[in-house]
mmCIF file of C-alpha atoms and ligand atoms in Angstrom:
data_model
loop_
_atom_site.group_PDB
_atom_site.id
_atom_site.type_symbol
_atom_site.label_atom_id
_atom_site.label_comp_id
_atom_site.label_asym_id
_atom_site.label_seq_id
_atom_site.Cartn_x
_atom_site.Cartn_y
_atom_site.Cartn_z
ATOM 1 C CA UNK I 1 -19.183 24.610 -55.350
ATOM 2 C CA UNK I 2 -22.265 23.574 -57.387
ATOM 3 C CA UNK I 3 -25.539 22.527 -56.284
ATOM 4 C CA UNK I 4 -26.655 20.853 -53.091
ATOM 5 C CA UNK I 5 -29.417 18.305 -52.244
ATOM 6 C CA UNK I 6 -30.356 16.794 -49.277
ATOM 7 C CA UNK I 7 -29.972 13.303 -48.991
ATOM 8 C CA UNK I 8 -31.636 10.841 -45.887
ATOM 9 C CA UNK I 9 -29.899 7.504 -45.415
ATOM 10 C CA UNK I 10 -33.410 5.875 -44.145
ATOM 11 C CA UNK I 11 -33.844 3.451 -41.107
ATOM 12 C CA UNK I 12 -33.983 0.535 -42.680
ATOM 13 C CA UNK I 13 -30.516 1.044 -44.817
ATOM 14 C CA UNK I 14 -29.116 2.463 -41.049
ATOM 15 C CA UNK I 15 -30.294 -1.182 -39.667
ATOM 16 C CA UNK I 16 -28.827 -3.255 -42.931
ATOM 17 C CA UNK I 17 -25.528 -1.318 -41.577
ATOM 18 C CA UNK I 18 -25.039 -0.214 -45.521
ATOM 19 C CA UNK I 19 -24.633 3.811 -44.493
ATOM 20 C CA UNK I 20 -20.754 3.875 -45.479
ATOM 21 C CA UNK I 21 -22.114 1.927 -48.641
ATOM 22 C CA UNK I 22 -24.375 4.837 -49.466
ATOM 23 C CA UNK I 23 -22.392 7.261 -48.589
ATOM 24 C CA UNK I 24 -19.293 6.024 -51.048
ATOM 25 C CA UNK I 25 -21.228 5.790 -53.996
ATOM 26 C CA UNK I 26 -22.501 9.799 -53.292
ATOM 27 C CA UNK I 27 -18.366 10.106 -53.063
ATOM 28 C CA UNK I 28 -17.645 8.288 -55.869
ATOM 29 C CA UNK I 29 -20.497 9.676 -57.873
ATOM 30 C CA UNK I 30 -18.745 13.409 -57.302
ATOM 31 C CA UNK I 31 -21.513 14.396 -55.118
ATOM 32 C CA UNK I 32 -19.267 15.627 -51.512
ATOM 33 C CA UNK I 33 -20.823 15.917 -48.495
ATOM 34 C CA UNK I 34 -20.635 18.979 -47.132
ATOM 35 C CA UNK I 35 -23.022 18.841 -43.857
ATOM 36 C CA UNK I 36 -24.278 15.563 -41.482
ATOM 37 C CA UNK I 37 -26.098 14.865 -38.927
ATOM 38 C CA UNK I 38 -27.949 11.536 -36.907
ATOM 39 C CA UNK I 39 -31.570 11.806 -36.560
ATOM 40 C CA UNK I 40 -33.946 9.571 -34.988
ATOM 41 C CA UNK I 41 -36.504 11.701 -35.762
ATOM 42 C CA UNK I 42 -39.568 12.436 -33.634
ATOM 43 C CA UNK I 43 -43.534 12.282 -35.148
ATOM 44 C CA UNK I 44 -43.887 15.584 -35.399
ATOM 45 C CA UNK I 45 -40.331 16.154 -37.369
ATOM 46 C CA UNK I 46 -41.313 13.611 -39.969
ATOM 47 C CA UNK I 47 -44.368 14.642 -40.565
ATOM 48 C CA UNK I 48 -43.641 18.012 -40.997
ATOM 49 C CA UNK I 49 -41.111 17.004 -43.143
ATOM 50 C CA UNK I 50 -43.532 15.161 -45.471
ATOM 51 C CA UNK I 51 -46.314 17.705 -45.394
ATOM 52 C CA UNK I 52 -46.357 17.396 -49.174
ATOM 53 C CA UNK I 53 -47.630 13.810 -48.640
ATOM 54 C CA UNK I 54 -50.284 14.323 -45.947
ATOM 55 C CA UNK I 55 -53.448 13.249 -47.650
ATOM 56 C CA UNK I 56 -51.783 10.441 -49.316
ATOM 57 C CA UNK I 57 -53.111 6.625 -48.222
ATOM 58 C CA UNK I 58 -49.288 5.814 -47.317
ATOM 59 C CA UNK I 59 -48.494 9.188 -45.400
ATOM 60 C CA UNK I 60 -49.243 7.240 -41.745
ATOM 61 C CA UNK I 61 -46.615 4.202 -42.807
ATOM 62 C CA UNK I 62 -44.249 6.580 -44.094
ATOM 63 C CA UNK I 63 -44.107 8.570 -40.755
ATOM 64 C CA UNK I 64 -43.906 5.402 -38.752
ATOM 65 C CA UNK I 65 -41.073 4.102 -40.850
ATOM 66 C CA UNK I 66 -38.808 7.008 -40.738
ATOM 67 C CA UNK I 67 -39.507 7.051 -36.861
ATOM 68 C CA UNK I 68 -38.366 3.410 -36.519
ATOM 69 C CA UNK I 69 -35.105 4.394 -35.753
ATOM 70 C CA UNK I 70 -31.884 6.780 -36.674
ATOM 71 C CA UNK I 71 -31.772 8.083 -39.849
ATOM 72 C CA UNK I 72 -27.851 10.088 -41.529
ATOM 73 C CA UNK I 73 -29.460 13.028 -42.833
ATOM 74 C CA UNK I 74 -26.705 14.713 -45.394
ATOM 75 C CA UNK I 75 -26.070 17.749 -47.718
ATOM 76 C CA UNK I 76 -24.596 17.076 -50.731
ATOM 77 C CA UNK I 77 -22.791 19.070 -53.271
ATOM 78 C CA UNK I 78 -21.847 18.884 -56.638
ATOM 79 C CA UNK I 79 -22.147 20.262 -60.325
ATOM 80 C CA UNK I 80 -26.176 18.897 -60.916
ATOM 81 C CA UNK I 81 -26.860 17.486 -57.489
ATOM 82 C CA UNK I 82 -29.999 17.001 -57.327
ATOM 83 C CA UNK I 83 -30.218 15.139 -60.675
ATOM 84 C CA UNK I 84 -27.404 13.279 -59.951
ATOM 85 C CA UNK I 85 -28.511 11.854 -56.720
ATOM 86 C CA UNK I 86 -31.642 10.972 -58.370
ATOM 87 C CA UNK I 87 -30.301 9.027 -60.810
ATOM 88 C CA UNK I 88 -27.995 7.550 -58.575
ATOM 89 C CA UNK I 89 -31.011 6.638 -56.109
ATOM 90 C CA UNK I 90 -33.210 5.192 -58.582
ATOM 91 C CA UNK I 91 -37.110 4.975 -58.967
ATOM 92 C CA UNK I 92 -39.478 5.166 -55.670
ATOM 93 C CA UNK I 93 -40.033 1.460 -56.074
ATOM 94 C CA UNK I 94 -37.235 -0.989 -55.392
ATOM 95 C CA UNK I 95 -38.387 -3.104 -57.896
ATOM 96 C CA UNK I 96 -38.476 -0.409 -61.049
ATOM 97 C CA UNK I 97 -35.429 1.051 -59.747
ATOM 98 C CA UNK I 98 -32.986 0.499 -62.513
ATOM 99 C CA UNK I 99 -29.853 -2.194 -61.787
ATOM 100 C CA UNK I 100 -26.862 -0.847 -59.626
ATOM 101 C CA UNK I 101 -28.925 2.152 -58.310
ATOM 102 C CA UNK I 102 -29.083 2.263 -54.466
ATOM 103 C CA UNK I 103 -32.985 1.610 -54.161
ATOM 104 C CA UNK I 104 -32.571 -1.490 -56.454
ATOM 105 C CA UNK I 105 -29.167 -2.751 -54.687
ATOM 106 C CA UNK I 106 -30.606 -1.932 -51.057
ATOM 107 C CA UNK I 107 -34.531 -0.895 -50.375
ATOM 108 C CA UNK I 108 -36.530 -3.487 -49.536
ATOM 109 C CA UNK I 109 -40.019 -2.375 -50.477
ATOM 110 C CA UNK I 110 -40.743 1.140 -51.622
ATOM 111 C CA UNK I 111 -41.373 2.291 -48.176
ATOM 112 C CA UNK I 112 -38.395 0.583 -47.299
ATOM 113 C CA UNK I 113 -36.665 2.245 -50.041
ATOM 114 C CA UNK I 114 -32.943 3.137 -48.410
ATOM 115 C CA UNK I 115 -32.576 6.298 -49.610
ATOM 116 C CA UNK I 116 -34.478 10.114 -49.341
ATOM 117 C CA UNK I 117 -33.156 12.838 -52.299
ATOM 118 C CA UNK I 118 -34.677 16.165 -52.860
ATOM 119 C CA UNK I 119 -36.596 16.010 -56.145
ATOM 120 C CA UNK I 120 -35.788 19.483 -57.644
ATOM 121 C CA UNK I 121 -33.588 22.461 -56.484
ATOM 122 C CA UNK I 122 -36.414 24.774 -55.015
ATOM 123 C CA UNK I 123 -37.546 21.388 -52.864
ATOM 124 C CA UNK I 124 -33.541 21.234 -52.032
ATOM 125 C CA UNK I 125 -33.467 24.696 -50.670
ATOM 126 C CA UNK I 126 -36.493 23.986 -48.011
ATOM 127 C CA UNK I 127 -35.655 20.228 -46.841
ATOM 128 C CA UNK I 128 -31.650 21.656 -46.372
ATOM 129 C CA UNK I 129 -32.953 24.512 -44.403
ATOM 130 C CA UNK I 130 -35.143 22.572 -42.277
ATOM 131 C CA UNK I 131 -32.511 19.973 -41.149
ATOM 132 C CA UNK I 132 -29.585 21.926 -41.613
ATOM 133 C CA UNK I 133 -31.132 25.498 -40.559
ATOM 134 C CA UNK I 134 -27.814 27.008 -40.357
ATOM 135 C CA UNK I 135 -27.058 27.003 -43.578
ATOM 136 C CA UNK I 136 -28.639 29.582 -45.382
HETATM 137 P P1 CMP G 201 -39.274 9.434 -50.516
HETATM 138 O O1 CMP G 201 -38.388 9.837 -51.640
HETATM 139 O O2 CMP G 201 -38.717 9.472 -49.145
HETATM 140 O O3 CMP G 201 -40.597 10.360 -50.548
HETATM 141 C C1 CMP G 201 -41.840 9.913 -50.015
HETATM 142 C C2 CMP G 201 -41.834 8.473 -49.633
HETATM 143 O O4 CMP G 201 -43.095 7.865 -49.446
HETATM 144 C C3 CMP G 201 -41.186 7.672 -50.732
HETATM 145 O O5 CMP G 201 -39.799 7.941 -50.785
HETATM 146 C C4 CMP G 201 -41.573 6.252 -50.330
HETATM 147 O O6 CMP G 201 -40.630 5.641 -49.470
HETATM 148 C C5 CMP G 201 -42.877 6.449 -49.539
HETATM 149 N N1 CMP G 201 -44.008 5.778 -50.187
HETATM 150 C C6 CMP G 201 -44.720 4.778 -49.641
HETATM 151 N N2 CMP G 201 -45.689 4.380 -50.474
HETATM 152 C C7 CMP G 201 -45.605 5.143 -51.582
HETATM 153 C C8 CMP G 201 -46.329 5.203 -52.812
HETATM 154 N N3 CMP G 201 -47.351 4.394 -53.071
HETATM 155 N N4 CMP G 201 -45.931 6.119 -53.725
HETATM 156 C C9 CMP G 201 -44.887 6.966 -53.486
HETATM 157 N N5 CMP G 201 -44.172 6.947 -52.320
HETATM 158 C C10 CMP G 201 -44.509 6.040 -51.389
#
């Protein structure tokens, strides 16, 4: 059992074809998926999604780059999930993202940045339930 987190392989890793990639070193890192789905997600999805983010300078970019095509939105379990995955995903930025991490070995800018992870268990709980609204 464990925790869970959600994960969201971005557009831009989807495009670099690097999903099975990702999804082996959330295996291999003892974090097991336990729910998937494809999203190409619409305007209003994403930025409800990101309400957090809304009066940020980047919040228009960020919509239109997790619009700009399919995205493999995931639940993953595991003893210290979300912590895990974070580590595993490195920092925002590509470029501070620590060697071997997925944002360092496969984001291209930090928009661009391969890889979505919930950033504490109470976010966890809301971004699983609204993609995965089944459940809980
Ligand atoms: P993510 O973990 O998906 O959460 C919000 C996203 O906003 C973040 O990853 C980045 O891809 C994106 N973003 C774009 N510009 C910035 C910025 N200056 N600071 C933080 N996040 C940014």
């Amino acid at each position: 059992m464990g925790e869970r987190t959600l994960a969201i392989i971005k557009p831009d890793a989807v495009k670099k074809r690097v999903i099975g990639d990702i999804i082996q070193r959330y295996e291999a890192a003892g974090l097991n998926p336990v729910a998937a789905r494809m999203v190409h997600m619409s305007k209003a999805v994403a930025e409800e999604f990101y309400a957090v983010h809304r009066d940020r300078p980047f919040f228009g970019s960020l919509i239109a780059h997790m619009c700009s095509g399919p995205t493999v939105i995931l639940v993953l379990e595991g003893n210290d999930a979300v912590k895990v995955n974070r580590e595993l995903m490195g920092a925002t930025d590509p470029l501070k993202a620590e060697p071997g991490t997925i944002r360092a070995l496969h984001g291209a800018s930090i928009e661009a940045n391969a890889v979505h992870g919930s950033d504490c268990h109470e976010t966890a709980t809301v971004e699983i339930a609204y993609f995965f609204p089944d459940m809980v």
